[in-house]
PDB file of C-alpha atoms in Angstrom:
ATOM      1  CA  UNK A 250       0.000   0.000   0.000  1.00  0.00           C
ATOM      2  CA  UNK A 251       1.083   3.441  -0.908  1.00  0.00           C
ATOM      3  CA  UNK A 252       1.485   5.553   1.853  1.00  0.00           C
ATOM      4  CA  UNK A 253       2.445   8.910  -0.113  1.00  0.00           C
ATOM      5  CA  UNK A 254      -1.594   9.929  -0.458  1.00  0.00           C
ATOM      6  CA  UNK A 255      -1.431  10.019   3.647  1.00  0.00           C
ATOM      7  CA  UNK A 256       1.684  12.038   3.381  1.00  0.00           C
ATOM      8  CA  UNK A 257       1.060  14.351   1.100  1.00  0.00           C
ATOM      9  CA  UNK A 258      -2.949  14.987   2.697  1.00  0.00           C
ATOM     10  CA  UNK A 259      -1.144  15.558   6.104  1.00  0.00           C
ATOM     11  CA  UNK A 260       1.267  18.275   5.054  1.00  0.00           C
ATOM     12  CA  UNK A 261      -1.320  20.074   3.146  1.00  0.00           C
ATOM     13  CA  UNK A 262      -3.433  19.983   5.771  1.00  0.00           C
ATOM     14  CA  UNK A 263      -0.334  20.786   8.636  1.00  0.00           C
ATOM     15  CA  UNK A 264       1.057  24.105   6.563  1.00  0.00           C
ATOM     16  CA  UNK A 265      -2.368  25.231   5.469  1.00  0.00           C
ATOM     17  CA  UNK A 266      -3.631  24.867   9.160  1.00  0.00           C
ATOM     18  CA  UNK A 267      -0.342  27.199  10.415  1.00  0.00           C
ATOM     19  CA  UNK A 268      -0.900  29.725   7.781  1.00  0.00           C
ATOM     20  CA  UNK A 269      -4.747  30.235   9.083  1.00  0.00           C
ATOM     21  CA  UNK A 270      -3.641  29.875  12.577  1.00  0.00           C
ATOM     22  CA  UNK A 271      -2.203  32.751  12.588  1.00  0.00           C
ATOM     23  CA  UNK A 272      -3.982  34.733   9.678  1.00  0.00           C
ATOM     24  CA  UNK A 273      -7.725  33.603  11.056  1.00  0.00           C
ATOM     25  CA  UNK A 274      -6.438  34.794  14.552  1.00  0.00           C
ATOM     26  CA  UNK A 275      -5.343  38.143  13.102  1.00  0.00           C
ATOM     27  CA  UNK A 276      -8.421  38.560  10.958  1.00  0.00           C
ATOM     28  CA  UNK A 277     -11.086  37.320  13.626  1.00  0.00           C
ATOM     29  CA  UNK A 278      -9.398  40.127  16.329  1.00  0.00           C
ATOM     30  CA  UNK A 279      -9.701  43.192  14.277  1.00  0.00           C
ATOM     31  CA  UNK A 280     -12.867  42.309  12.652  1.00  0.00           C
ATOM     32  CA  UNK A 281     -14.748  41.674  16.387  1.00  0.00           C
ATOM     33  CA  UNK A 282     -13.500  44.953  17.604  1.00  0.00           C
ATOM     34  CA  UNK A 283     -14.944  46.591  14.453  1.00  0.00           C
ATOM     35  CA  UNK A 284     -18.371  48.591  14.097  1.00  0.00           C
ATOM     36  CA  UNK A 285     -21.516  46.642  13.572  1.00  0.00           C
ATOM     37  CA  UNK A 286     -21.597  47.564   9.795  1.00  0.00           C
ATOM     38  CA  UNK A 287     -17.855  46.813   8.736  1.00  0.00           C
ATOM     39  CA  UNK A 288     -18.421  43.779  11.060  1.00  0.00           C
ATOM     40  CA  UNK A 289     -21.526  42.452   8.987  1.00  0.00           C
ATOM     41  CA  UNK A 290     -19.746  43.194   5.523  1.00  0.00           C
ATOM     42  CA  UNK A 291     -16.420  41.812   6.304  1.00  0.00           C
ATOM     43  CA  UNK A 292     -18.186  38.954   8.106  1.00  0.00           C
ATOM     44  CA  UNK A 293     -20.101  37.767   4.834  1.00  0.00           C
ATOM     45  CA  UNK A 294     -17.066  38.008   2.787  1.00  0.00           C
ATOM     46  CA  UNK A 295     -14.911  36.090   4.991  1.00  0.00           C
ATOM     47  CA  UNK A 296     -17.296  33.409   5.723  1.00  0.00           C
ATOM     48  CA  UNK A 297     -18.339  32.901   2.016  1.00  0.00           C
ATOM     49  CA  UNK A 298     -15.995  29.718   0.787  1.00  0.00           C
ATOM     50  CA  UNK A 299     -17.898  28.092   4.254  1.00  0.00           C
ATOM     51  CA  UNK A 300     -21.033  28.011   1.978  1.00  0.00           C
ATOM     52  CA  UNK A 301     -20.001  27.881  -1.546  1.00  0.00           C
ATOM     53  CA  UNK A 302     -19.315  24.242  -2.596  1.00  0.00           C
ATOM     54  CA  UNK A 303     -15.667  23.556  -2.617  1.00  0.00           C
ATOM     55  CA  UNK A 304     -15.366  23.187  -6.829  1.00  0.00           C
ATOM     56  CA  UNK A 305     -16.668  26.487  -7.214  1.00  0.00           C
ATOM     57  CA  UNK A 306     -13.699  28.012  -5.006  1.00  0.00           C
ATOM     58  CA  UNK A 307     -11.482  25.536  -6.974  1.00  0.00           C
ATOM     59  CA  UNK A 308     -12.899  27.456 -10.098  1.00  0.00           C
ATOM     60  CA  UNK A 309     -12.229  30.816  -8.926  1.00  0.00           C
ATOM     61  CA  UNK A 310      -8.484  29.909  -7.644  1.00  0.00           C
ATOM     62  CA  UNK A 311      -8.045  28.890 -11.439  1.00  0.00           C
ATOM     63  CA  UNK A 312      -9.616  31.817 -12.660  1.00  0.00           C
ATOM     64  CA  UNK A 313      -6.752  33.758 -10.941  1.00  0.00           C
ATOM     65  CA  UNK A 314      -3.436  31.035  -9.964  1.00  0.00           C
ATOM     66  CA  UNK A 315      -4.097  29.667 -13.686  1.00  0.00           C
ATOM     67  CA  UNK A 316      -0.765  29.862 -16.096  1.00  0.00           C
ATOM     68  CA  UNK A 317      -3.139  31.495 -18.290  1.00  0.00           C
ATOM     69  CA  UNK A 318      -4.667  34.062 -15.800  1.00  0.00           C
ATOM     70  CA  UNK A 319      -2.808  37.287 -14.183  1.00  0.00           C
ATOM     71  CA  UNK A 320      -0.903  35.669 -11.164  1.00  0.00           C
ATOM     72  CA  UNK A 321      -0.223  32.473 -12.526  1.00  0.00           C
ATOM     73  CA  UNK A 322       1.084  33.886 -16.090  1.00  0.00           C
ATOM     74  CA  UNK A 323       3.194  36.432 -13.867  1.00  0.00           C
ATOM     75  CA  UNK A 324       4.815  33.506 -11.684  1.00  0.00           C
ATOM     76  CA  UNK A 325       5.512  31.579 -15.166  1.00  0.00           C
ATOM     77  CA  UNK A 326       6.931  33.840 -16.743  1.00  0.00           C
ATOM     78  CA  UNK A 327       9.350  35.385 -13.782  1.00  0.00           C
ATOM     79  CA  UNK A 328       9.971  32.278 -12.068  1.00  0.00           C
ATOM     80  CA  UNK A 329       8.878  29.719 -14.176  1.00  0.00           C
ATOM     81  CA  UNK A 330       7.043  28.083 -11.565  1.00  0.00           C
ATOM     82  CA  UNK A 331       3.619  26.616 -12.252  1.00  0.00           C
ATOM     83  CA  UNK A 332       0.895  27.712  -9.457  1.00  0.00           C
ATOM     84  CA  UNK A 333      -1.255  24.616 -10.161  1.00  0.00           C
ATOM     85  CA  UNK A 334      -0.538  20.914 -10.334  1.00  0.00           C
ATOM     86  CA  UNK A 335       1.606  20.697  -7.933  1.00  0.00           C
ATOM     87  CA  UNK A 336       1.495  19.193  -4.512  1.00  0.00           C
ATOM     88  CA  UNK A 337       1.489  22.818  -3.017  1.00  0.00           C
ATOM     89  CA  UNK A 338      -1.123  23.778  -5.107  1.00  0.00           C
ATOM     90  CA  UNK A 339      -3.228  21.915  -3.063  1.00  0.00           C
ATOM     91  CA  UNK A 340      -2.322  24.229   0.075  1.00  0.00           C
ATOM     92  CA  UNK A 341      -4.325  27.348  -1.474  1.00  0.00           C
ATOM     93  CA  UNK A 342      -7.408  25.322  -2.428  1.00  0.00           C
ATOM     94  CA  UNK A 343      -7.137  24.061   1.852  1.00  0.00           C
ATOM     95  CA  UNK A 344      -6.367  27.644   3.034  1.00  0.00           C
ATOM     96  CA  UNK A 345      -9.358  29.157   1.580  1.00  0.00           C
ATOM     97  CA  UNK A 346     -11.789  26.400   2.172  1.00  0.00           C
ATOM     98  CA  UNK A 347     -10.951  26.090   5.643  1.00  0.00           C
ATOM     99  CA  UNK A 348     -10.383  29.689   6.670  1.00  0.00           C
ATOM    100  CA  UNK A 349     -13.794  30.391   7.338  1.00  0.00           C
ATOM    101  CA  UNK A 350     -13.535  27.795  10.425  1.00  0.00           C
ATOM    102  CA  UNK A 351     -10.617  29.235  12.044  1.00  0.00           C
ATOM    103  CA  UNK A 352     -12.101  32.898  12.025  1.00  0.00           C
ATOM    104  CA  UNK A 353     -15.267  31.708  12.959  1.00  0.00           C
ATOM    105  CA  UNK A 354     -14.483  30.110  16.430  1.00  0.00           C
ATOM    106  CA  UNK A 355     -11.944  32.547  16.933  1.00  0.00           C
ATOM    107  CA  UNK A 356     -14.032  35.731  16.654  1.00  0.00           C
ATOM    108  CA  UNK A 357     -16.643  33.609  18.951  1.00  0.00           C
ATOM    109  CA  UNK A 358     -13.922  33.247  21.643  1.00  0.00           C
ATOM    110  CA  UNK A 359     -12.476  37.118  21.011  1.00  0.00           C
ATOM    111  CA  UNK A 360     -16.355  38.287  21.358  1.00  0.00           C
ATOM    112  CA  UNK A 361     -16.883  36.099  24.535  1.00  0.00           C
ATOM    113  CA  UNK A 362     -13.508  37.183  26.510  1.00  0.00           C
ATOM    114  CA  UNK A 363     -13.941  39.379  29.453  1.00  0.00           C
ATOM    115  CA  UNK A 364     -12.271  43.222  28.406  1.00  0.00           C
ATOM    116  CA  UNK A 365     -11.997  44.266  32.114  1.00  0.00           C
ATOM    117  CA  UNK A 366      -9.406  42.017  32.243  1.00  0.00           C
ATOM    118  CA  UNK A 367      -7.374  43.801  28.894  1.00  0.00           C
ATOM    119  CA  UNK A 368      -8.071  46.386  30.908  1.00  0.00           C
ATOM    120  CA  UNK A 369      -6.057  45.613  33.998  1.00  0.00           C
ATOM    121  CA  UNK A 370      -3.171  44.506  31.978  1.00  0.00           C
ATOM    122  CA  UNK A 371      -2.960  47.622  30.599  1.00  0.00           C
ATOM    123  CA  UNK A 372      -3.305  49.143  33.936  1.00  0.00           C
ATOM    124  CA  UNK A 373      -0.119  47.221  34.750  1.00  0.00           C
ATOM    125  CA  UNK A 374       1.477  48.313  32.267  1.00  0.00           C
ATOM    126  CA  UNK A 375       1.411  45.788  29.579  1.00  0.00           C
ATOM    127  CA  UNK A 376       1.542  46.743  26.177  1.00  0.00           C
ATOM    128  CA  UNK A 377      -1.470  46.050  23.697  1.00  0.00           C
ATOM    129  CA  UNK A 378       0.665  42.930  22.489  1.00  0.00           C
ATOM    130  CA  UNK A 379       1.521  41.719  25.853  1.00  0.00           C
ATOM    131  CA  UNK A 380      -2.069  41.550  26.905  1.00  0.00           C
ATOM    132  CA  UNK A 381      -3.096  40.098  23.237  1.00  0.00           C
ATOM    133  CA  UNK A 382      -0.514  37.099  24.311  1.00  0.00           C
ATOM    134  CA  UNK A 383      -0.359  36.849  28.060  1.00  0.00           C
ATOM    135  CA  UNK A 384      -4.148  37.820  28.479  1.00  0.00           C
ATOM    136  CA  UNK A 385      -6.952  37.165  25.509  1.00  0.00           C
ATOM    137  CA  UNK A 386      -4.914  34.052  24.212  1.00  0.00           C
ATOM    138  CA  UNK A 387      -4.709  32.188  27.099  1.00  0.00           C
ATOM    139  CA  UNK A 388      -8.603  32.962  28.059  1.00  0.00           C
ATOM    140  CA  UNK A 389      -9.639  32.155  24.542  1.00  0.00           C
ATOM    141  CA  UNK A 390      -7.096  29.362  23.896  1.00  0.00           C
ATOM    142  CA  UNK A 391      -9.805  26.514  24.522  1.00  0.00           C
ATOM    143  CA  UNK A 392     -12.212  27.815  21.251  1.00  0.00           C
ATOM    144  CA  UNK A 393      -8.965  28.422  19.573  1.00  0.00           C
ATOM    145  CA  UNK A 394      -7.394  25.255  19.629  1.00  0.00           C
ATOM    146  CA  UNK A 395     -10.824  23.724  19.048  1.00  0.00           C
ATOM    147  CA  UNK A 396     -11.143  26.130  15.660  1.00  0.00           C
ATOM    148  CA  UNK A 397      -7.637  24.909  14.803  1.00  0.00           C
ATOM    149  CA  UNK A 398      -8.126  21.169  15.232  1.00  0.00           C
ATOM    150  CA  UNK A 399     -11.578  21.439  12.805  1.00  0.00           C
ATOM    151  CA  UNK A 400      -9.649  23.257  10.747  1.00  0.00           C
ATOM    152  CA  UNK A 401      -7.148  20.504  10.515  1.00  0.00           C
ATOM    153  CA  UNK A 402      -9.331  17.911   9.834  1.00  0.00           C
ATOM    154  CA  UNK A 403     -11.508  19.383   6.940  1.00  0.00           C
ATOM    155  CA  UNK A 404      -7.869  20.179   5.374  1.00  0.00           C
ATOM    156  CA  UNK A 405      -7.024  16.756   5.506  1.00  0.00           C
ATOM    157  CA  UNK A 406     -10.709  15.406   3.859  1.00  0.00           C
ATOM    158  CA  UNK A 407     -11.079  18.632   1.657  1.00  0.00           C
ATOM    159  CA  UNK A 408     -11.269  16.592  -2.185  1.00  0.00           C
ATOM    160  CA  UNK A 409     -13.548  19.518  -4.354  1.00  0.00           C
ATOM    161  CA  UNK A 410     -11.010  22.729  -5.082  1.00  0.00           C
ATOM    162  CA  UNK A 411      -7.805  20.272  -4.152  1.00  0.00           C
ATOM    163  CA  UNK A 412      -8.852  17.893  -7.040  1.00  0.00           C
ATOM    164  CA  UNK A 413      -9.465  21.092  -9.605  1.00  0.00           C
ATOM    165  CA  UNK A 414      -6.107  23.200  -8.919  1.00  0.00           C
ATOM    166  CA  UNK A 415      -3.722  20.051  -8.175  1.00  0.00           C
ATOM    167  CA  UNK A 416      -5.681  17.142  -9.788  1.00  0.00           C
ATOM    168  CA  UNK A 417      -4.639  13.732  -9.278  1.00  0.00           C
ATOM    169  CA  UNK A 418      -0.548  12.462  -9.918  1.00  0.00           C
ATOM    170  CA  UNK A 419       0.065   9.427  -8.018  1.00  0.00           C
ATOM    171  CA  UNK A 420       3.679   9.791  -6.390  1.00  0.00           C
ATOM    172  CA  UNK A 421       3.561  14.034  -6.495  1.00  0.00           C
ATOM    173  CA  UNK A 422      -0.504  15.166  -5.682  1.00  0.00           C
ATOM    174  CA  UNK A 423      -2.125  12.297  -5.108  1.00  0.00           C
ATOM    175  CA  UNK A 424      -4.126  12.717  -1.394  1.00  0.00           C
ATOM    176  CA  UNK A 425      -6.793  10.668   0.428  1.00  0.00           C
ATOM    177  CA  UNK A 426      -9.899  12.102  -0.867  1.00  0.00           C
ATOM    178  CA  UNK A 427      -8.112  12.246  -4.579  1.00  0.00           C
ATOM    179  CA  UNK A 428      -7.216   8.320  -4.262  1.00  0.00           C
ATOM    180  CA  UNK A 429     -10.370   6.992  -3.127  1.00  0.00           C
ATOM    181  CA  UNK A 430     -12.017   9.010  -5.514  1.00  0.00           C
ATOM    182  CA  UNK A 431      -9.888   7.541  -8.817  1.00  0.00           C
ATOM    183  CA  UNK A 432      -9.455   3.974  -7.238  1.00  0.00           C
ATOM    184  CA  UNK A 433     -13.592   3.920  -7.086  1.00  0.00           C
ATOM    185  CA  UNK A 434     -13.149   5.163 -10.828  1.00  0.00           C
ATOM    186  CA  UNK A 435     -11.547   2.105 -11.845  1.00  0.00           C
ATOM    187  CA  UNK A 436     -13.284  -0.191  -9.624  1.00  0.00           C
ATOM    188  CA  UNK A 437     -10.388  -1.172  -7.103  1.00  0.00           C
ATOM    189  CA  UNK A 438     -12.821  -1.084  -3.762  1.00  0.00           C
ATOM    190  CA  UNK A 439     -10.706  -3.032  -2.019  1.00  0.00           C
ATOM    191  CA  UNK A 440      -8.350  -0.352  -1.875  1.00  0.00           C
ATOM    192  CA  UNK A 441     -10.453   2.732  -1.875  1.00  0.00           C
ATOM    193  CA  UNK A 442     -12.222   1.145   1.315  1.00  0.00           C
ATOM    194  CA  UNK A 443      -8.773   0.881   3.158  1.00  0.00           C
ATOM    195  CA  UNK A 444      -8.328   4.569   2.607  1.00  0.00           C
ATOM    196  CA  UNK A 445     -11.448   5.227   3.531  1.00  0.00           C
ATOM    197  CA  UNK A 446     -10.633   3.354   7.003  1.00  0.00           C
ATOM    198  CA  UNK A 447      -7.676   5.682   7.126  1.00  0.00           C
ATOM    199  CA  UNK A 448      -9.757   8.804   6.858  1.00  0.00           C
ATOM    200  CA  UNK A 449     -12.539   7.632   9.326  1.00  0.00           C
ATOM    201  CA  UNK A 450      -9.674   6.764  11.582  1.00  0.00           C
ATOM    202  CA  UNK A 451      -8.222   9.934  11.389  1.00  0.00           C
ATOM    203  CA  UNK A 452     -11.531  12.128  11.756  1.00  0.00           C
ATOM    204  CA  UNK A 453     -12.463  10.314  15.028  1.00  0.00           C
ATOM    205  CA  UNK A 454      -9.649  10.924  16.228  1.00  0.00           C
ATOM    206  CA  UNK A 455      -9.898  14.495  15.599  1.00  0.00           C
ATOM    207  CA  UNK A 456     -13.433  14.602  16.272  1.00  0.00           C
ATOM    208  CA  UNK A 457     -12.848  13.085  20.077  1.00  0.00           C
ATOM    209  CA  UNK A 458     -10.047  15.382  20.678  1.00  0.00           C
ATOM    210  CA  UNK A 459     -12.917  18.263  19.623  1.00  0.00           C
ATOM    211  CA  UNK A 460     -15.326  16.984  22.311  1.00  0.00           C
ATOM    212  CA  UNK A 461     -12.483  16.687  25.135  1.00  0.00           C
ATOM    213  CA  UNK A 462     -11.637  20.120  24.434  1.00  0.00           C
ATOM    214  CA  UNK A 463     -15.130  21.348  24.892  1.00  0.00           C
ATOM    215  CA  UNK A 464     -15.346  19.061  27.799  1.00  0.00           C
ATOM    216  CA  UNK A 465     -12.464  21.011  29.222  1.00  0.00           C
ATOM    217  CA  UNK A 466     -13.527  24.614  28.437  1.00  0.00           C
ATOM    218  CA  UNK A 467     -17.084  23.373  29.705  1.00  0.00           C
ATOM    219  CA  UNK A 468     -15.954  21.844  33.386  1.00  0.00           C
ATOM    220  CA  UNK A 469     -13.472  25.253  33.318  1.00  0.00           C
ATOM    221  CA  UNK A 470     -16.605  27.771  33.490  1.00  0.00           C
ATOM    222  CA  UNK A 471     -18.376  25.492  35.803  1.00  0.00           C
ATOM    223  CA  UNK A 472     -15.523  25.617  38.344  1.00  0.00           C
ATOM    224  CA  UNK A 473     -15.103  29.647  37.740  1.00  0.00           C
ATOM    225  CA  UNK A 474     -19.041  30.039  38.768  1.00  0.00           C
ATOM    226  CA  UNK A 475     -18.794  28.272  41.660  1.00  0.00           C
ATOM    227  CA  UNK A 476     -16.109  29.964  42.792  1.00  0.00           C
ATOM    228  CA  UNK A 477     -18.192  33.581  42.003  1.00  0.00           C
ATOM    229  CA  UNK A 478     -21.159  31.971  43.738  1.00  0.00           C
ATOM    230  CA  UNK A 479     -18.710  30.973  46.656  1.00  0.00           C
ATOM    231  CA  UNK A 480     -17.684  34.321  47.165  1.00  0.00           C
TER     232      UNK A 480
END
């Protein structure tokens, strides 16, 4: 059994996950302290490849990385590097599909974290960046790592855009979704239902660490209103 789909679906899903770690994070921050009308706007905008279906952003990432298009013709012809159908590829289609998830949770935990307490940093004397990282990160971290685990896994199962900007090499862009998909297409179950193992192995996996999380974050408020009610 090939292992390379497994590979190649986990690094795609590993760099894409870091880039909206820290790009959802940024976004979600900025966009919950805006006004309620730049909120609203930015907030359909940013949550729009959530709803579209996943081969309709694959479309519109050819429509622009394409080596006939603007970007893509510009990266061809100065660097001679191809921005589709190649393993990497892969990592814009899983970026933009799965950025909606990150800034999602992440604005829910930035819009549900107590200001006083930015507040009394600042009091201290901590700088706006200290109390981003000392303060609101560690209060929000339990949505945050929850957004970035989801995040993680829909990388890893994301087949739609992946198939339409990479497509399917076995050995360079081959991933999970991409083989099970072409070894139904020429009827080798066998081995399309072993992958599919692989994935639903994988997904529970991420799917129970999801729930312990939440368990966590849950049993964490619990013990903090008791201890109000105590006092």
């Amino acid at each position: 059994m090939d292992w390379f789909p497994l590979m190649n679906s986990l690094r795609i899903a590993a760099i894409s996950t870091v880039i909206i770690f820290f790009v959802g994070i940024f976004t979600a921050y900025y966009v919950a302290k805006a006004n309620p009308v730049v909120k609203g706007i930015l907030d359909v905008i940013l949550t729009l490849p959530l709803v579209l279906p996943p081969t309709v952003v694959g479309y519109l990432l050819l429509r622009v990385l394409g080596p006939k298009r603007i970007i893509g013709a510009w990266f061809f012809k100065w660097f001679g590097i191809r921005l589709t159908m190649n393993w990497w590829s892969a990592v814009f289609a899983t970026t933009v599909v799965i950025f909606p998830l990150m800034y999602r949770t992440a604005r829910g935990a930035f819009e549900s974290f107590d200001e006083t307490l930015a507040y009394s940093g600042q009091s201290l004397g901590l700088s706006n960046l200290s109390v981003f990282w000392k303060i609101r990160m560690p209060c929000c971290r339990q949505g945050i790592l929850a957004g970035t685990v989801l995040s993680f896994a829909r990388a890893l199962g994301e087949y739609g855009a992946t198939s339409m900007i990479s497509g399917y090499i076995p050995g360079k862009t081959a991933t999970i979704s991409t083989t099970v998909y072409q070894l139904w297409r020429t009827n080798d179950d066998a081995l399309a239902f072993r992958w599919v193992l692989v994935n639903l192995s994988i997904s529970f996996a991420v799917l129970l660490a999801v729930n312990l999380l939440e368990k966590k974050n849950q049993g964490t408020k619990v013990r903090k209103w008791k201890k109000k009610a105590g006092n």
